[in-house]
Amino acid sequence: EDQVTQSPEALRLQEGESSSLNCSYTVSGLRGLFWYRQDPGKGPEFLFTLYSAGEEKEKERLKATLTKKESFLHITAPKPEDSATYLCAVQAGGSNYKLTFGKGTLLTVNP
Amino acid sequence: SAVISQKPSRDICQRGTSLTIQCQVDSQVTMMFWYRQQPGQSLTLIATANQGSEATYESGFVIDKFPISRPNLTFSTLTVSNMSPEDSSIYLCSAMSPTYEQYFGPGTRLTVT
């Protein structure tokens, strides 16, 4: 069974204080690893897909990296508007395209 | 990316009744899905909505409780039947792009009293 574990559950940063979120996974044949951002009362917003170990993707202050066992979401010099819950999900190969999600990391960035 | 809308955005329902949630995508997509997000829990896939055929349900979810329709490539409905307070949750529709990303709607927040 595919599993995704995210840590920490919650993270509080000061504006400008860089940090990383972790996503550990076990999956039978990874098709892709996905990062989403979710604001309160809204649906998840797609950020990145990573397909193979060693791959990196960047978007503004966010950079996602992937190894064979985990992914990191690095946040550089965060701003208060980066406050949200960040979700990680994996998709296994085959004909079932389901996403298996972790419980998320609640990030709070204080001004 | 696909833009997805859901109706209603929220509802409060009585035990034993049913609610149908609508999901509309702004472009034709091959795959649509329904997820549930319970407080403190991960998003969990309920079923894959198949166009023109019966939905494919995940373990723990059954058609009698969560009937799904998908009459065309841009629209789907999920019904939550014979509701109990345990069904209180956020229900989310998603659509998959050709490169396997899934884009989500804003969700329907359901409270069962």
PDB file of C-alpha atoms in Angstrom:
ATOM      1  CA  GLU A   1       0.000   0.000   0.000  1.00  0.00           C
ATOM      2  CA  ASP A   2       1.284   3.465  -0.926  1.00  0.00           C
ATOM      3  CA  GLN A   3       2.106   5.695   2.024  1.00  0.00           C
ATOM      4  CA  VAL A   4       3.064   9.348   2.434  1.00  0.00           C
ATOM      5  CA  THR A   5       4.327  10.930   5.658  1.00  0.00           C
ATOM      6  CA  GLN A   6       4.893  14.655   5.966  1.00  0.00           C
ATOM      7  CA  SER A   7       6.917  16.429   8.616  1.00  0.00           C
ATOM      8  CA  PRO A   8       6.720  18.569  10.569  1.00  0.00           C
ATOM      9  CA  GLU A   9       2.953  18.750  11.086  1.00  0.00           C
ATOM     10  CA  ALA A  10       3.264  22.472  11.723  1.00  0.00           C
ATOM     11  CA  LEU A  11       6.050  24.988  11.204  1.00  0.00           C
ATOM     12  CA  ARG A  12       6.203  28.578  12.321  1.00  0.00           C
ATOM     13  CA  LEU A  13       8.792  30.866  10.706  1.00  0.00           C
ATOM     14  CA  GLN A  14       9.709  34.491  10.841  1.00  0.00           C
ATOM     15  CA  GLU A  15       9.572  36.382   7.586  1.00  0.00           C
ATOM     16  CA  GLY A  16      12.852  35.775   5.745  1.00  0.00           C
ATOM     17  CA  GLU A  17      13.719  32.639   7.720  1.00  0.00           C
ATOM     18  CA  SER A  18      14.331  29.844   5.209  1.00  0.00           C
ATOM     19  CA  SER A  19      13.403  26.234   5.972  1.00  0.00           C
ATOM     20  CA  SER A  20      12.368  22.908   4.426  1.00  0.00           C
ATOM     21  CA  LEU A  21       9.351  20.634   4.569  1.00  0.00           C
ATOM     22  CA  ASN A  22       9.775  16.881   4.255  1.00  0.00           C
ATOM     23  CA  CYS A  23       7.692  14.267   2.453  1.00  0.00           C
ATOM     24  CA  SER A  24       8.682  10.614   2.896  1.00  0.00           C
ATOM     25  CA  TYR A  25       6.977   8.050   0.718  1.00  0.00           C
ATOM     26  CA  THR A  26       6.687   4.388  -0.154  1.00  0.00           C
ATOM     27  CA  VAL A  27       5.080   3.516  -3.457  1.00  0.00           C
ATOM     28  CA  SER A  28       5.150   0.636  -5.881  1.00  0.00           C
ATOM     29  CA  GLY A  29       6.616   2.260  -8.975  1.00  0.00           C
ATOM     30  CA  LEU A  30       6.464   6.036  -8.731  1.00  0.00           C
ATOM     31  CA  ARG A  31       4.851   7.803 -11.649  1.00  0.00           C
ATOM     32  CA  GLY A  32       5.035  11.213 -10.021  1.00  0.00           C
ATOM     33  CA  LEU A  33       5.260  13.118  -6.748  1.00  0.00           C
ATOM     34  CA  PHE A  34       3.079  16.190  -6.438  1.00  0.00           C
ATOM     35  CA  TRP A  35       3.171  19.241  -4.188  1.00  0.00           C
ATOM     36  CA  TYR A  36       0.072  21.321  -3.518  1.00  0.00           C
ATOM     37  CA  ARG A  37      -0.678  24.407  -1.503  1.00  0.00           C
ATOM     38  CA  GLN A  38      -4.018  24.650   0.297  1.00  0.00           C
ATOM     39  CA  ASP A  39      -5.403  27.834   1.818  1.00  0.00           C
ATOM     40  CA  PRO A  40      -8.189  27.680   4.420  1.00  0.00           C
ATOM     41  CA  GLY A  41     -11.584  27.030   2.842  1.00  0.00           C
ATOM     42  CA  LYS A  42     -10.135  26.345  -0.613  1.00  0.00           C
ATOM     43  CA  GLY A  43      -9.176  23.365  -2.709  1.00  0.00           C
ATOM     44  CA  PRO A  44      -5.543  22.321  -3.171  1.00  0.00           C
ATOM     45  CA  GLU A  45      -3.579  24.436  -5.659  1.00  0.00           C
ATOM     46  CA  PHE A  46      -1.092  22.558  -7.819  1.00  0.00           C
ATOM     47  CA  LEU A  47       2.558  23.589  -7.391  1.00  0.00           C
ATOM     48  CA  PHE A  48       4.944  20.955  -8.801  1.00  0.00           C
ATOM     49  CA  THR A  49       5.290  17.496 -10.225  1.00  0.00           C
ATOM     50  CA  LEU A  50       8.553  15.566  -9.835  1.00  0.00           C
ATOM     51  CA  TYR A  51       9.036  12.390 -11.832  1.00  0.00           C
ATOM     52  CA  SER A  52      12.465  10.964 -11.023  1.00  0.00           C
ATOM     53  CA  ALA A  53      15.161  11.067  -8.356  1.00  0.00           C
ATOM     54  CA  GLY A  54      17.462  14.043  -8.708  1.00  0.00           C
ATOM     55  CA  GLU A  55      14.833  16.235 -10.311  1.00  0.00           C
ATOM     56  CA  GLU A  56      14.329  19.772  -8.991  1.00  0.00           C
ATOM     57  CA  LYS A  57      11.708  22.404  -9.761  1.00  0.00           C
ATOM     58  CA  GLU A  58      11.412  26.005  -8.661  1.00  0.00           C
ATOM     59  CA  LYS A  59       8.652  28.561  -8.438  1.00  0.00           C
ATOM     60  CA  GLU A  60       9.310  31.934  -6.847  1.00  0.00           C
ATOM     61  CA  ARG A  61      10.494  31.217  -3.275  1.00  0.00           C
ATOM     62  CA  LEU A  62       9.770  27.490  -3.475  1.00  0.00           C
ATOM     63  CA  LYS A  63      12.027  24.695  -4.678  1.00  0.00           C
ATOM     64  CA  ALA A  64      11.063  21.027  -4.683  1.00  0.00           C
ATOM     65  CA  THR A  65      13.574  18.173  -4.813  1.00  0.00           C
ATOM     66  CA  LEU A  66      13.155  14.411  -5.066  1.00  0.00           C
ATOM     67  CA  THR A  67      15.117  11.338  -3.973  1.00  0.00           C
ATOM     68  CA  LYS A  68      14.075   7.698  -4.123  1.00  0.00           C
ATOM     69  CA  LYS A  69      12.555   7.879  -0.644  1.00  0.00           C
ATOM     70  CA  GLU A  70      11.617  11.480   0.009  1.00  0.00           C
ATOM     71  CA  SER A  71      10.967  14.935  -1.311  1.00  0.00           C
ATOM     72  CA  PHE A  72      11.761  18.312   0.170  1.00  0.00           C
ATOM     73  CA  LEU A  73      10.018  21.599  -0.339  1.00  0.00           C
ATOM     74  CA  HIS A  74      12.522  24.350   0.372  1.00  0.00           C
ATOM     75  CA  ILE A  75      11.161  27.781   1.165  1.00  0.00           C
ATOM     76  CA  THR A  76      13.650  30.612   0.765  1.00  0.00           C
ATOM     77  CA  ALA A  77      13.089  33.935   2.522  1.00  0.00           C
ATOM     78  CA  PRO A  78       9.365  33.262   3.088  1.00  0.00           C
ATOM     79  CA  LYS A  79       6.752  35.998   3.280  1.00  0.00           C
ATOM     80  CA  PRO A  80       3.507  36.009   5.271  1.00  0.00           C
ATOM     81  CA  GLU A  81       1.567  35.236   2.073  1.00  0.00           C
ATOM     82  CA  ASP A  82       3.357  31.877   1.924  1.00  0.00           C
ATOM     83  CA  SER A  83       1.376  30.810   4.987  1.00  0.00           C
ATOM     84  CA  ALA A  84      -0.744  27.790   4.009  1.00  0.00           C
ATOM     85  CA  THR A  85      -0.922  24.029   4.342  1.00  0.00           C
ATOM     86  CA  TYR A  86       1.452  22.260   1.955  1.00  0.00           C
ATOM     87  CA  LEU A  87       0.369  18.836   0.762  1.00  0.00           C
ATOM     88  CA  CYS A  88       2.475  16.099  -0.792  1.00  0.00           C
ATOM     89  CA  ALA A  89       1.003  13.267  -2.855  1.00  0.00           C
ATOM     90  CA  VAL A  90       2.300  10.304  -4.843  1.00  0.00           C
ATOM     91  CA  GLN A  91       0.913   8.614  -7.906  1.00  0.00           C
ATOM     92  CA  ALA A  92       1.922   5.066  -8.662  1.00  0.00           C
ATOM     93  CA  GLY A  93       2.390   3.659 -12.127  1.00  0.00           C
ATOM     94  CA  GLY A  94      -0.298   1.587 -13.789  1.00  0.00           C
ATOM     95  CA  SER A  95      -3.816   2.404 -14.873  1.00  0.00           C
ATOM     96  CA  ASN A  96      -5.031   3.740 -11.514  1.00  0.00           C
ATOM     97  CA  TYR A  97      -4.256   7.445 -11.406  1.00  0.00           C
ATOM     98  CA  LYS A  98      -5.182   7.991  -7.775  1.00  0.00           C
ATOM     99  CA  LEU A  99      -3.182  10.375  -5.635  1.00  0.00           C
ATOM    100  CA  THR A 100      -2.178   9.222  -2.162  1.00  0.00           C
ATOM    101  CA  PHE A 101      -1.770  12.261   0.074  1.00  0.00           C
ATOM    102  CA  GLY A 102       0.072  12.993   3.276  1.00  0.00           C
ATOM    103  CA  LYS A 103      -1.637  14.931   6.040  1.00  0.00           C
ATOM    104  CA  GLY A 104       0.182  18.118   5.185  1.00  0.00           C
ATOM    105  CA  THR A 105       2.408  20.680   6.874  1.00  0.00           C
ATOM    106  CA  LEU A 106       0.767  23.836   8.186  1.00  0.00           C
ATOM    107  CA  LEU A 107       3.209  26.691   7.550  1.00  0.00           C
ATOM    108  CA  THR A 108       2.798  30.003   9.331  1.00  0.00           C
ATOM    109  CA  VAL A 109       5.087  32.897   8.419  1.00  0.00           C
ATOM    110  CA  ASN A 110       5.032  35.779  10.857  1.00  0.00           C
ATOM    111  CA  PRO A 111       5.879  39.325   9.735  1.00  0.00           C
TER     112      PRO A 111
ATOM    113  CA  SER B   1      -4.512  23.925 -16.219  1.00  0.00           C
ATOM    114  CA  ALA B   2      -8.206  23.208 -15.812  1.00  0.00           C
ATOM    115  CA  VAL B   3     -10.580  25.493 -13.931  1.00  0.00           C
ATOM    116  CA  ILE B   4     -13.041  23.541 -11.829  1.00  0.00           C
ATOM    117  CA  SER B   5     -16.193  24.739 -10.118  1.00  0.00           C
ATOM    118  CA  GLN B   6     -18.369  22.936  -7.592  1.00  0.00           C
ATOM    119  CA  LYS B   7     -21.888  23.490  -6.340  1.00  0.00           C
ATOM    120  CA  PRO B   8     -22.914  23.904  -3.603  1.00  0.00           C
ATOM    121  CA  SER B   9     -19.927  25.386  -1.792  1.00  0.00           C
ATOM    122  CA  ARG B  10     -21.381  24.329   1.542  1.00  0.00           C
ATOM    123  CA  ASP B  11     -24.519  22.802   2.966  1.00  0.00           C
ATOM    124  CA  ILE B  12     -26.016  21.716   6.249  1.00  0.00           C
ATOM    125  CA  CYS B  13     -28.159  18.592   5.939  1.00  0.00           C
ATOM    126  CA  GLN B  14     -30.220  16.432   8.232  1.00  0.00           C
ATOM    127  CA  ARG B  15     -29.402  12.847   9.032  1.00  0.00           C
ATOM    128  CA  GLY B  16     -30.963  10.375   6.590  1.00  0.00           C
ATOM    129  CA  THR B  17     -31.190  12.760   3.649  1.00  0.00           C
ATOM    130  CA  SER B  18     -29.071  12.875   0.477  1.00  0.00           C
ATOM    131  CA  LEU B  19     -27.052  15.643  -1.173  1.00  0.00           C
ATOM    132  CA  THR B  20     -25.847  15.841  -4.756  1.00  0.00           C
ATOM    133  CA  ILE B  21     -22.669  17.795  -5.480  1.00  0.00           C
ATOM    134  CA  GLN B  22     -21.970  19.062  -8.968  1.00  0.00           C
ATOM    135  CA  CYS B  23     -18.536  19.474 -10.566  1.00  0.00           C
ATOM    136  CA  GLN B  24     -17.952  21.409 -13.802  1.00  0.00           C
ATOM    137  CA  VAL B  25     -14.614  21.598 -15.666  1.00  0.00           C
ATOM    138  CA  ASP B  26     -13.916  24.366 -18.168  1.00  0.00           C
ATOM    139  CA  SER B  27     -12.366  21.972 -20.717  1.00  0.00           C
ATOM    140  CA  GLN B  28     -12.725  18.354 -21.761  1.00  0.00           C
ATOM    141  CA  VAL B  29     -10.717  16.004 -19.552  1.00  0.00           C
ATOM    142  CA  THR B  30     -10.326  12.245 -19.661  1.00  0.00           C
ATOM    143  CA  MET B  31     -10.160  11.597 -15.933  1.00  0.00           C
ATOM    144  CA  MET B  32     -12.243  13.062 -13.099  1.00  0.00           C
ATOM    145  CA  PHE B  33     -12.075  12.073  -9.458  1.00  0.00           C
ATOM    146  CA  TRP B  34     -13.888  12.611  -6.170  1.00  0.00           C
ATOM    147  CA  TYR B  35     -11.962  12.967  -2.909  1.00  0.00           C
ATOM    148  CA  ARG B  36     -12.953  13.436   0.712  1.00  0.00           C
ATOM    149  CA  GLN B  37     -11.042  15.566   3.219  1.00  0.00           C
ATOM    150  CA  GLN B  38     -11.948  14.958   6.843  1.00  0.00           C
ATOM    151  CA  PRO B  39     -10.610  17.165   9.642  1.00  0.00           C
ATOM    152  CA  GLY B  40      -7.052  16.216  10.532  1.00  0.00           C
ATOM    153  CA  GLN B  41      -6.937  13.543   7.843  1.00  0.00           C
ATOM    154  CA  SER B  42      -5.388  13.188   4.409  1.00  0.00           C
ATOM    155  CA  LEU B  43      -7.360  13.696   1.251  1.00  0.00           C
ATOM    156  CA  THR B  44      -8.757  10.286   0.376  1.00  0.00           C
ATOM    157  CA  LEU B  45      -9.927   9.151  -3.043  1.00  0.00           C
ATOM    158  CA  ILE B  46     -13.549   8.027  -3.086  1.00  0.00           C
ATOM    159  CA  ALA B  47     -13.812   7.042  -6.740  1.00  0.00           C
ATOM    160  CA  THR B  48     -12.807   7.705 -10.316  1.00  0.00           C
ATOM    161  CA  ALA B  49     -15.701   9.056 -12.371  1.00  0.00           C
ATOM    162  CA  ASN B  50     -15.739   7.297 -15.739  1.00  0.00           C
ATOM    163  CA  GLN B  51     -17.478   8.904 -18.693  1.00  0.00           C
ATOM    164  CA  GLY B  52     -20.271   6.716 -19.976  1.00  0.00           C
ATOM    165  CA  SER B  53     -19.720   3.884 -17.518  1.00  0.00           C
ATOM    166  CA  GLU B  54     -19.894   3.052 -13.819  1.00  0.00           C
ATOM    167  CA  ALA B  55     -17.464   4.773 -11.483  1.00  0.00           C
ATOM    168  CA  THR B  56     -14.497   2.892 -10.035  1.00  0.00           C
ATOM    169  CA  TYR B  57     -14.637   2.936  -6.232  1.00  0.00           C
ATOM    170  CA  GLU B  58     -11.761   2.716  -3.766  1.00  0.00           C
ATOM    171  CA  SER B  59     -11.751   0.248  -0.910  1.00  0.00           C
ATOM    172  CA  GLY B  60     -14.170   1.354   1.793  1.00  0.00           C
ATOM    173  CA  PHE B  61     -16.466   3.288  -0.527  1.00  0.00           C
ATOM    174  CA  VAL B  62     -19.555   1.793  -2.194  1.00  0.00           C
ATOM    175  CA  ILE B  63     -21.859   2.859  -4.981  1.00  0.00           C
ATOM    176  CA  ASP B  64     -25.012   2.702  -2.851  1.00  0.00           C
ATOM    177  CA  LYS B  65     -23.570   5.290  -0.482  1.00  0.00           C
ATOM    178  CA  PHE B  66     -21.759   7.483  -3.032  1.00  0.00           C
ATOM    179  CA  PRO B  67     -23.418   7.161  -6.443  1.00  0.00           C
ATOM    180  CA  ILE B  68     -21.506   9.058  -9.132  1.00  0.00           C
ATOM    181  CA  SER B  69     -22.528  10.148 -12.587  1.00  0.00           C
ATOM    182  CA  ARG B  70     -20.415  11.456 -15.461  1.00  0.00           C
ATOM    183  CA  PRO B  71     -22.578  12.116 -18.502  1.00  0.00           C
ATOM    184  CA  ASN B  72     -19.855  13.899 -20.506  1.00  0.00           C
ATOM    185  CA  LEU B  73     -16.179  14.957 -20.458  1.00  0.00           C
ATOM    186  CA  THR B  74     -16.719  18.166 -18.467  1.00  0.00           C
ATOM    187  CA  PHE B  75     -19.306  17.330 -15.795  1.00  0.00           C
ATOM    188  CA  SER B  76     -19.767  14.926 -12.889  1.00  0.00           C
ATOM    189  CA  THR B  77     -21.939  14.577  -9.812  1.00  0.00           C
ATOM    190  CA  LEU B  78     -21.402  12.872  -6.477  1.00  0.00           C
ATOM    191  CA  THR B  79     -24.343  12.018  -4.256  1.00  0.00           C
ATOM    192  CA  VAL B  80     -23.871  11.399  -0.551  1.00  0.00           C
ATOM    193  CA  SER B  81     -26.796   9.152   0.373  1.00  0.00           C
ATOM    194  CA  ASN B  82     -28.580   8.454   3.646  1.00  0.00           C
ATOM    195  CA  MET B  83     -26.243  10.816   5.452  1.00  0.00           C
ATOM    196  CA  SER B  84     -25.000  10.469   9.008  1.00  0.00           C
ATOM    197  CA  PRO B  85     -22.858  12.890  11.053  1.00  0.00           C
ATOM    198  CA  GLU B  86     -19.804  10.793  10.080  1.00  0.00           C
ATOM    199  CA  ASP B  87     -20.269  12.027   6.498  1.00  0.00           C
ATOM    200  CA  SER B  88     -19.509  15.588   7.571  1.00  0.00           C
ATOM    201  CA  SER B  89     -16.475  16.460   5.516  1.00  0.00           C
ATOM    202  CA  ILE B  90     -15.152  18.449   2.579  1.00  0.00           C
ATOM    203  CA  TYR B  91     -15.794  16.796  -0.769  1.00  0.00           C
ATOM    204  CA  LEU B  92     -13.456  17.715  -3.617  1.00  0.00           C
ATOM    205  CA  CYS B  93     -13.639  17.115  -7.327  1.00  0.00           C
ATOM    206  CA  SER B  94     -10.479  16.914  -9.423  1.00  0.00           C
ATOM    207  CA  ALA B  95      -9.588  16.601 -13.090  1.00  0.00           C
ATOM    208  CA  MET B  96      -6.397  15.176 -14.547  1.00  0.00           C
ATOM    209  CA  SER B  97      -4.317  16.873 -17.214  1.00  0.00           C
ATOM    210  CA  PRO B  98      -2.570  14.961 -20.027  1.00  0.00           C
ATOM    211  CA  THR B  99       0.662  15.185 -17.945  1.00  0.00           C
ATOM    212  CA  TYR B 100      -1.037  13.551 -14.932  1.00  0.00           C
ATOM    213  CA  GLU B 101      -1.393  16.629 -12.692  1.00  0.00           C
ATOM    214  CA  GLN B 102      -4.710  16.774 -10.894  1.00  0.00           C
ATOM    215  CA  TYR B 103      -6.415  20.125 -10.502  1.00  0.00           C
ATOM    216  CA  PHE B 104      -8.961  20.517  -7.743  1.00  0.00           C
ATOM    217  CA  GLY B 105     -12.186  22.375  -7.324  1.00  0.00           C
ATOM    218  CA  PRO B 106     -12.860  24.623  -4.326  1.00  0.00           C
ATOM    219  CA  GLY B 107     -14.629  21.857  -2.422  1.00  0.00           C
ATOM    220  CA  THR B 108     -18.051  21.377  -0.877  1.00  0.00           C
ATOM    221  CA  ARG B 109     -18.184  21.630   2.902  1.00  0.00           C
ATOM    222  CA  LEU B 110     -20.902  19.307   4.188  1.00  0.00           C
ATOM    223  CA  THR B 111     -22.223  19.304   7.742  1.00  0.00           C
ATOM    224  CA  VAL B 112     -24.717  16.610   8.754  1.00  0.00           C
ATOM    225  CA  THR B 113     -26.810  17.240  11.856  1.00  0.00           C
TER     226      THR B 113
END
